[in-house]
Amino acid sequence: MLPRQNRHVLLALAALALCAGAGVAWAATARERSLAVYPQQHVPLRFDHAQHLAAGADCATCHDAARKSQSAKDLNLPGHEECETCHDIEAGRKGKPTDPPSNCNTCHPGFDPTVRKEPAKLNMPAANLKFSHQLHVDKKAECSVCHGEMTEVKLATRNQLPKMATCFKCHDGNVASNTCATCHPTEPSGRIRIAFDSGLLRPMQGNPLGLDHGPRYEFNHAARATSDRLTCMQCHSESYCQTCHDGMQKPLSIHPNDYITLHPVQARAGTPRCESCHRTQSFCAACHERVGVGMDADRTLRARNQKVHPDYAAWVEILGPQHHGIAASRDLGSCISCHREESCMSCHSELSPRRQINPHPAGFAQSCKKLASANDRACLKCHSSDSLAAKGCR
């Protein structure tokens, strides 16, 4: 068996592999960039931005196409045409000495044209953004504002692409629009698209809006959703919320482990708003019946080592502080989590073959005719039409 330390390392590596395989692509810290915005790249090149800038080149020397680019899908990288301004590529291919160096291996490490015709393929997927370089150039925005100072950068990667905090320096709602749809692609419904082949778009730690959708966000999102619902609705629809809040099916992460054992205490204290997700009569009562709690549960399932109610005499026969009628008048919600309307009617309805106990308080007869004339649907639960007519209520 592996030592404990090694087992922990293997478990951690397995967890990382599982996350990668599942496409978990949101960034965890403010230093990272979301794969849902900037997909992973493969740049098999050798290049030194600092060296070229020191030699007198500027951004437009190699990236002049960016001045007219109006889409994030444009690959505004220099080709041989731009490189040949300084590098004699043709002489380099023939093996002639050049200054600066111009053979293929200068930029394509390990590439030998005598062995294969093409160098390793460059893969730089387009950013999942709506962006126009031309618009920003026309607004006199400097390249370094978005891409940072390149004087100490060798090969530029997705780490030199701007983050939302950088964009918000201008997109503050005054200088430029700060609505999400300004830069982020939208669905036909108008909401922000959050699912991409490269990952799932989720706000990360340190984002300017303070919306860190980290691992615990499902437990503390309610306050933000209540105070800033319009921001949430730019990405999420009501149906998205109902996937957890529909009262029929919930993700396992909503409640802690072994919550089925813990929930009676919280339910009685009213700590959680159970009714916001669960229907008492269809969810609670049905579950309680299946586990043997409630009058309608199978007798073989009922627990024999615990009691829900006091002794039968105090609970049913003797009118006092422990009588079920007093308990029901104080907290009917607790009763209906196990008992249905039919449970009460088995004793309190004149239609029942069992004994009939009048549930109404003293003096109720003086007002029952008025109540029945206004709406006798409740009366018909326990009384027949002929009975109401005989009582003068119809």
Short mmCIF file of C-alpha atoms in Angstrom, two decimals:
data_model
loop_
_atom_site.label_atom_id
_atom_site.label_comp_id
_atom_site.label_asym_id
_atom_site.label_seq_id
_atom_site.Cartn_x
_atom_site.Cartn_y
_atom_site.Cartn_z
CA MET A 1 0.00 0.00 0.00
CA LEU A 2 1.22 3.52 -0.79
CA PRO A 3 2.27 5.78 2.11
CA ARG A 4 -0.43 8.19 3.26
CA GLN A 5 1.37 11.22 1.80
CA ASN A 6 1.63 9.59 -1.64
CA ARG A 7 -2.03 8.57 -1.57
CA HIS A 8 -3.01 12.18 -0.88
CA VAL A 9 -0.89 13.38 -3.81
CA LEU A 10 -2.47 10.82 -6.15
CA LEU A 11 -5.97 11.79 -4.99
CA ALA A 12 -5.22 15.46 -5.63
CA LEU A 13 -3.87 14.70 -9.10
CA ALA A 14 -6.93 12.58 -9.87
CA ALA A 15 -9.21 15.43 -8.79
CA LEU A 16 -7.36 17.85 -11.06
CA ALA A 17 -7.61 15.44 -13.97
CA LEU A 18 -11.34 15.02 -13.36
CA CYS A 19 -11.89 18.79 -13.38
CA ALA A 20 -9.92 19.16 -16.60
CA GLY A 21 -11.87 16.35 -18.25
CA ALA A 22 -15.19 17.86 -17.22
CA GLY A 23 -14.37 21.17 -18.88
CA VAL A 24 -14.21 23.23 -15.70
CA ALA A 25 -12.77 26.32 -17.30
CA TRP A 26 -13.45 29.28 -15.06
CA ALA A 27 -10.45 30.95 -13.46
CA ALA A 28 -9.92 30.74 -9.72
CA THR A 29 -7.85 33.84 -9.07
CA ALA A 30 -7.55 37.40 -10.27
CA ARG A 31 -4.25 36.56 -12.04
CA GLU A 32 -5.80 34.01 -14.40
CA ARG A 33 -7.94 34.42 -17.47
CA SER A 34 -11.10 32.50 -18.12
CA LEU A 35 -10.84 29.83 -20.80
CA ALA A 36 -14.45 30.64 -21.69
CA VAL A 37 -13.26 34.09 -22.82
CA TYR A 38 -9.78 33.27 -24.09
CA PRO A 39 -9.53 29.60 -25.16
CA GLN A 40 -6.30 27.68 -24.66
CA GLN A 41 -3.60 28.42 -27.22
CA HIS A 42 -0.75 26.50 -28.79
CA VAL A 43 1.98 28.87 -29.99
CA PRO A 44 5.03 26.84 -31.15
CA LEU A 45 7.13 29.96 -31.90
CA ARG A 46 10.29 31.61 -30.61
CA PHE A 47 9.94 35.38 -30.35
CA ASP A 48 11.14 38.25 -28.15
CA HIS A 49 8.99 41.38 -28.03
CA ALA A 50 11.47 43.20 -25.81
CA GLN A 51 14.29 42.61 -28.29
CA HIS A 52 12.26 43.94 -31.21
CA LEU A 53 11.10 47.02 -29.31
CA ALA A 54 14.68 47.75 -28.25
CA ALA A 55 15.72 47.52 -31.92
CA GLY A 56 13.27 50.30 -32.83
CA ALA A 57 10.15 48.38 -33.88
CA ASP A 58 6.74 49.50 -32.62
CA CYS A 59 3.38 47.73 -32.42
CA ALA A 60 2.27 48.83 -35.88
CA THR A 61 5.45 47.45 -37.45
CA CYS A 62 4.21 43.89 -37.00
CA HIS A 63 0.52 44.34 -36.17
CA ASP A 64 -0.55 46.98 -38.67
CA ALA A 65 -3.63 44.91 -39.63
CA ALA A 66 -5.04 45.51 -36.14
CA ARG A 67 -5.66 49.18 -37.04
CA LYS A 68 -8.54 48.13 -39.33
CA SER A 69 -9.67 45.01 -37.48
CA GLN A 70 -13.34 45.08 -36.43
CA SER A 71 -13.74 41.56 -35.04
CA ALA A 72 -12.16 39.49 -32.29
CA LYS A 73 -12.01 36.65 -34.84
CA ASP A 74 -9.31 38.47 -36.83
CA LEU A 75 -5.85 36.96 -36.31
CA ASN A 76 -3.79 40.13 -36.31
CA LEU A 77 -0.40 38.41 -36.29
CA PRO A 78 2.50 39.19 -38.63
CA GLY A 79 3.21 36.88 -41.53
CA HIS A 80 6.37 36.47 -43.57
CA GLU A 81 5.55 39.68 -45.43
CA GLU A 82 5.88 41.76 -42.27
CA CYS A 83 8.92 39.81 -41.02
CA GLU A 84 10.74 40.31 -44.34
CA THR A 85 10.90 44.03 -43.59
CA CYS A 86 13.93 43.19 -41.45
CA HIS A 87 14.62 39.47 -41.98
CA ASP A 88 15.92 38.09 -45.28
CA ILE A 89 13.87 34.90 -45.09
CA GLU A 90 14.75 33.74 -48.61
CA ALA A 91 18.48 33.92 -47.87
CA GLY A 92 17.94 32.19 -44.57
CA ARG A 93 16.16 29.31 -46.29
CA LYS A 94 19.19 28.83 -48.53
CA GLY A 95 21.48 28.67 -45.51
CA LYS A 96 23.17 32.01 -46.19
CA PRO A 97 24.37 34.08 -43.20
CA THR A 98 22.06 36.99 -42.43
CA ASP A 99 21.86 39.78 -39.90
CA PRO A 100 19.48 39.63 -38.16
CA PRO A 101 19.23 35.80 -38.27
CA SER A 102 16.56 34.71 -40.76
CA ASN A 103 16.62 30.95 -41.08
CA CYS A 104 13.44 28.99 -40.27
CA ASN A 105 14.74 27.81 -36.92
CA THR A 106 14.98 31.43 -35.76
CA CYS A 107 11.21 31.57 -35.17
CA HIS A 108 10.20 27.91 -35.54
CA PRO A 109 12.30 25.99 -33.00
CA GLY A 110 13.25 22.50 -34.12
CA PHE A 111 11.93 22.98 -37.65
CA ASP A 112 14.08 21.60 -40.49
CA PRO A 113 12.63 22.25 -43.99
CA THR A 114 14.72 19.42 -45.40
CA VAL A 115 12.85 16.93 -43.18
CA ARG A 116 9.28 18.26 -43.41
CA LYS A 117 7.57 20.95 -45.44
CA GLU A 118 5.54 22.75 -42.78
CA PRO A 119 6.42 23.87 -39.23
CA ALA A 120 4.25 23.01 -36.23
CA LYS A 121 0.81 24.51 -36.64
CA LEU A 122 -0.15 27.61 -34.70
CA ASN A 123 -3.46 27.35 -32.84
CA MET A 124 -4.86 30.61 -31.47
CA PRO A 125 -8.67 30.37 -31.20
CA ALA A 126 -10.59 33.61 -31.38
CA ALA A 127 -11.59 35.24 -28.13
CA ASN A 128 -15.26 34.80 -27.24
CA LEU A 129 -15.82 38.54 -27.23
CA LYS A 130 -17.25 41.31 -29.37
CA PHE A 131 -14.31 43.61 -30.01
CA SER A 132 -13.12 46.14 -32.57
CA HIS A 133 -9.46 47.15 -32.64
CA GLN A 134 -10.28 49.88 -35.16
CA LEU A 135 -12.77 51.53 -32.81
CA HIS A 136 -10.23 51.61 -29.99
CA VAL A 137 -7.46 52.89 -32.27
CA ASP A 138 -9.77 55.65 -33.51
CA LYS A 139 -10.43 56.57 -29.87
CA LYS A 140 -6.63 57.01 -29.46
CA ALA A 141 -6.30 54.10 -27.05
CA GLU A 142 -2.66 53.06 -26.68
CA CYS A 143 -1.80 49.38 -27.20
CA SER A 144 -0.16 49.23 -23.77
CA VAL A 145 -3.44 50.21 -22.08
CA CYS A 146 -4.96 46.84 -22.98
CA HIS A 147 -1.91 44.61 -23.48
CA GLY A 148 0.44 46.04 -20.87
CA GLU A 149 4.07 47.10 -21.34
CA MET A 150 5.80 44.65 -23.68
CA THR A 151 9.37 45.82 -23.00
CA GLU A 152 10.00 42.82 -20.74
CA VAL A 153 7.86 40.26 -22.60
CA LYS A 154 9.27 37.63 -24.87
CA LEU A 155 6.59 35.51 -26.53
CA ALA A 156 3.16 37.08 -25.98
CA THR A 157 0.35 34.68 -25.07
CA ARG A 158 -3.20 34.92 -23.69
CA ASN A 159 -1.61 36.38 -20.55
CA GLN A 160 -1.12 39.64 -22.45
CA LEU A 161 -4.81 39.88 -23.36
CA PRO A 162 -6.87 42.40 -21.36
CA LYS A 163 -8.97 41.46 -18.33
CA MET A 164 -12.32 42.96 -17.42
CA ALA A 165 -10.76 45.17 -14.73
CA THR A 166 -8.63 46.76 -17.46
CA CYS A 167 -11.66 47.29 -19.70
CA PHE A 168 -13.58 48.95 -16.86
CA LYS A 169 -11.00 51.74 -16.70
CA CYS A 170 -12.77 53.20 -19.73
CA HIS A 171 -16.01 51.21 -19.79
CA ASP A 172 -17.33 52.91 -16.68
CA GLY A 173 -20.75 53.88 -18.02
CA ASN A 174 -19.56 57.42 -18.79
CA VAL A 175 -16.59 57.24 -21.16
CA ALA A 176 -17.90 53.99 -22.67
CA SER A 177 -20.76 51.59 -22.06
CA ASN A 178 -20.36 49.15 -19.16
CA THR A 179 -23.22 46.79 -20.01
CA CYS A 180 -22.21 43.13 -20.30
CA ALA A 181 -23.58 42.79 -23.83
CA THR A 182 -21.16 45.48 -25.05
CA CYS A 183 -18.33 42.94 -25.10
CA HIS A 184 -19.82 39.53 -24.33
CA PRO A 185 -21.69 37.46 -26.98
CA THR A 186 -25.39 37.03 -26.37
CA GLU A 187 -27.98 34.33 -26.92
CA PRO A 188 -31.03 34.92 -29.17
CA SER A 189 -32.92 35.74 -25.96
CA GLY A 190 -30.59 38.69 -25.38
CA ARG A 191 -28.93 37.15 -22.32
CA ILE A 192 -25.19 36.68 -22.08
CA ARG A 193 -23.93 33.40 -23.49
CA ILE A 194 -22.21 31.47 -20.70
CA ALA A 195 -21.48 28.07 -22.27
CA PHE A 196 -18.65 27.71 -24.80
CA ASP A 197 -16.72 24.76 -26.19
CA SER A 198 -13.68 25.97 -24.24
CA GLY A 199 -15.49 26.24 -20.90
CA LEU A 200 -18.16 27.84 -18.77
CA LEU A 201 -18.20 31.60 -18.23
CA ARG A 202 -18.26 32.34 -14.49
CA PRO A 203 -17.05 35.50 -12.71
CA MET A 204 -13.81 34.79 -10.93
CA GLN A 205 -12.17 35.98 -7.74
CA GLY A 206 -11.24 39.65 -7.97
CA ASN A 207 -13.65 40.52 -10.81
CA PRO A 208 -14.69 44.20 -10.83
CA LEU A 209 -18.36 43.48 -10.11
CA GLY A 210 -17.54 41.57 -6.93
CA LEU A 211 -19.37 38.49 -8.23
CA ASP A 212 -17.06 35.65 -7.32
CA HIS A 213 -18.95 32.57 -8.50
CA GLY A 214 -16.61 30.27 -6.60
CA PRO A 215 -17.37 26.83 -5.17
CA ARG A 216 -19.51 28.24 -2.32
CA TYR A 217 -21.49 30.73 -4.38
CA GLU A 218 -24.67 28.63 -4.44
CA PHE A 219 -24.83 28.98 -0.66
CA ASN A 220 -24.45 32.77 -0.47
CA HIS A 221 -25.83 34.09 -3.76
CA ALA A 222 -29.28 34.87 -2.36
CA ALA A 223 -28.33 38.26 -0.86
CA ARG A 224 -26.77 39.47 -4.12
CA ALA A 225 -29.65 38.11 -6.20
CA THR A 226 -32.09 40.02 -3.99
CA SER A 227 -30.22 43.34 -4.05
CA ASP A 228 -28.96 43.29 -7.66
CA ARG A 229 -31.35 41.06 -9.56
CA LEU A 230 -30.94 42.92 -12.87
CA THR A 231 -27.24 42.03 -13.01
CA CYS A 232 -28.06 38.35 -12.47
CA MET A 233 -30.74 38.45 -15.15
CA GLN A 234 -28.20 39.50 -17.79
CA CYS A 235 -26.94 35.90 -17.72
CA HIS A 236 -29.64 33.86 -15.99
CA SER A 237 -33.32 33.36 -16.75
CA GLU A 238 -36.08 32.50 -14.31
CA SER A 239 -36.02 28.93 -15.59
CA TYR A 240 -32.33 28.70 -14.64
CA CYS A 241 -33.18 29.59 -11.03
CA GLN A 242 -36.01 27.07 -11.01
CA THR A 243 -33.63 24.20 -11.73
CA CYS A 244 -32.81 24.41 -8.01
CA HIS A 245 -35.84 26.26 -6.67
CA ASP A 246 -38.62 24.24 -8.28
CA GLY A 247 -39.49 22.30 -5.12
CA MET A 248 -39.41 18.97 -6.91
CA GLN A 249 -35.76 18.22 -7.51
CA LYS A 250 -32.71 19.89 -6.00
CA PRO A 251 -28.94 19.46 -6.42
CA LEU A 252 -27.33 17.53 -3.60
CA SER A 253 -25.14 20.49 -2.65
CA ILE A 254 -28.07 22.60 -1.39
CA HIS A 255 -28.15 20.84 1.98
CA PRO A 256 -25.22 19.51 4.03
CA ASN A 257 -24.49 15.83 4.40
CA ASP A 258 -27.00 13.79 6.42
CA TYR A 259 -29.51 16.66 6.25
CA ILE A 260 -32.36 14.17 6.29
CA THR A 261 -31.41 13.47 9.92
CA LEU A 262 -30.87 17.13 10.82
CA HIS A 263 -33.80 18.78 9.06
CA PRO A 264 -36.55 18.23 11.70
CA VAL A 265 -34.88 20.60 14.17
CA GLN A 266 -34.46 23.37 11.59
CA ALA A 267 -37.89 22.79 10.09
CA ARG A 268 -39.57 23.12 13.50
CA ALA A 269 -37.56 26.24 14.33
CA GLY A 270 -38.42 27.77 10.97
CA THR A 271 -34.74 28.46 10.22
CA PRO A 272 -34.92 27.56 6.53
CA ARG A 273 -37.74 28.65 4.26
CA CYS A 274 -38.64 25.08 3.41
CA GLU A 275 -41.77 26.16 1.58
CA SER A 276 -39.74 28.19 -0.92
CA CYS A 277 -38.70 24.89 -2.52
CA HIS A 278 -40.88 22.16 -1.05
CA ARG A 279 -44.64 21.68 -1.13
CA THR A 280 -45.64 20.43 2.28
CA GLN A 281 -48.51 18.21 1.22
CA SER A 282 -46.85 16.64 -1.81
CA PHE A 283 -43.22 16.55 -0.72
CA CYS A 284 -43.03 16.42 3.08
CA ALA A 285 -46.13 14.32 3.75
CA ALA A 286 -45.32 11.84 0.99
CA CYS A 287 -41.74 11.39 2.22
CA HIS A 288 -42.86 10.98 5.82
CA GLU A 289 -45.34 8.32 4.80
CA ARG A 290 -42.67 6.41 2.92
CA VAL A 291 -40.44 6.29 6.00
CA GLY A 292 -43.22 5.37 8.39
CA VAL A 293 -44.21 8.74 9.87
CA GLY A 294 -47.85 9.72 9.61
CA MET A 295 -51.25 8.08 9.97
CA ASP A 296 -51.33 6.89 6.37
CA ALA A 297 -47.92 5.21 6.51
CA ASP A 298 -47.66 1.45 6.29
CA ARG A 299 -47.85 0.07 9.81
CA THR A 300 -44.87 -2.19 9.19
CA LEU A 301 -42.72 0.91 8.55
CA ARG A 302 -43.64 2.81 11.69
CA ALA A 303 -40.88 3.22 14.26
CA ARG A 304 -41.38 1.33 17.51
CA ASN A 305 -38.68 3.00 19.57
CA GLN A 306 -39.71 6.65 19.30
CA LYS A 307 -42.84 8.77 19.66
CA VAL A 308 -43.88 11.84 17.71
CA HIS A 309 -46.86 12.75 19.91
CA PRO A 310 -47.61 12.49 23.66
CA ASP A 311 -49.61 9.60 25.07
CA TYR A 312 -52.85 8.92 23.23
CA ALA A 313 -55.09 9.99 26.11
CA ALA A 314 -53.40 13.39 26.51
CA TRP A 315 -53.12 13.88 22.74
CA VAL A 316 -56.67 12.85 21.79
CA GLU A 317 -59.01 12.26 24.73
CA ILE A 318 -58.21 14.81 27.44
CA LEU A 319 -58.65 18.46 26.52
CA GLY A 320 -55.54 20.18 27.89
CA PRO A 321 -52.20 21.80 26.97
CA GLN A 322 -51.03 18.67 25.14
CA HIS A 323 -54.23 18.14 23.17
CA HIS A 324 -53.72 17.92 19.42
CA GLY A 325 -56.36 20.57 18.78
CA ILE A 326 -54.35 23.12 20.80
CA ALA A 327 -51.13 22.12 18.99
CA ALA A 328 -52.84 22.39 15.58
CA SER A 329 -54.18 25.86 16.33
CA ARG A 330 -50.66 27.01 17.28
CA ASP A 331 -48.67 25.43 14.43
CA LEU A 332 -50.76 23.82 11.73
CA GLY A 333 -47.71 23.78 9.43
CA SER A 334 -46.08 21.07 11.55
CA CYS A 335 -49.25 18.97 11.40
CA ILE A 336 -49.66 19.06 7.64
CA SER A 337 -46.09 17.89 7.07
CA CYS A 338 -47.34 14.42 8.09
CA HIS A 339 -51.14 14.56 8.00
CA ARG A 340 -53.40 15.26 5.08
CA GLU A 341 -56.84 16.83 5.21
CA GLU A 342 -58.35 13.36 5.15
CA SER A 343 -56.59 12.56 8.44
CA CYS A 344 -58.58 15.26 10.25
CA MET A 345 -61.81 14.38 8.48
CA SER A 346 -61.66 10.79 9.72
CA CYS A 347 -62.91 12.09 13.08
CA HIS A 348 -64.17 15.60 12.39
CA SER A 349 -66.47 14.99 9.43
CA GLU A 350 -70.08 13.91 9.70
CA LEU A 351 -69.45 11.98 6.49
CA SER A 352 -66.96 9.73 8.26
CA PRO A 353 -68.09 6.28 9.48
CA ARG A 354 -65.93 6.78 12.58
CA ARG A 355 -66.95 8.82 15.60
CA GLN A 356 -67.66 12.44 14.82
CA ILE A 357 -66.07 15.15 16.98
CA ASN A 358 -67.24 18.70 16.42
CA PRO A 359 -64.09 20.73 15.66
CA HIS A 360 -65.78 24.12 15.91
CA PRO A 361 -65.40 26.33 18.99
CA ALA A 362 -68.26 27.22 21.31
CA GLY A 363 -70.68 29.70 19.79
CA PHE A 364 -69.70 28.84 16.21
CA ALA A 365 -73.31 28.03 15.32
CA GLN A 366 -74.20 31.73 15.55
CA SER A 367 -71.89 32.64 12.68
CA CYS A 368 -71.83 29.44 10.62
CA LYS A 369 -74.91 30.40 8.53
CA LYS A 370 -73.27 33.68 7.51
CA LEU A 371 -70.02 31.93 6.61
CA ALA A 372 -71.79 29.21 4.64
CA SER A 373 -73.85 31.72 2.67
CA ALA A 374 -70.66 33.55 1.67
CA ASN A 375 -68.79 30.41 0.59
CA ASP A 376 -69.85 26.92 1.59
CA ARG A 377 -67.03 25.05 -0.18
CA ALA A 378 -65.18 24.61 3.11
CA CYS A 379 -68.39 23.42 4.78
CA LEU A 380 -68.91 20.74 2.15
CA LYS A 381 -65.64 19.11 3.12
CA CYS A 382 -67.35 17.71 6.23
CA HIS A 383 -71.09 18.28 5.63
CA SER A 384 -73.39 17.06 2.90
CA SER A 385 -75.67 19.44 1.00
CA ASP A 386 -78.73 17.95 2.74
CA SER A 387 -77.09 18.46 6.14
CA LEU A 388 -76.40 22.13 5.39
CA ALA A 389 -79.98 22.61 4.21
CA ALA A 390 -81.31 20.97 7.36
CA LYS A 391 -79.20 23.30 9.49
CA GLY A 392 -80.63 26.29 7.61
CA CYS A 393 -77.28 27.16 6.03
CA ARG A 394 -78.66 26.80 2.49
#
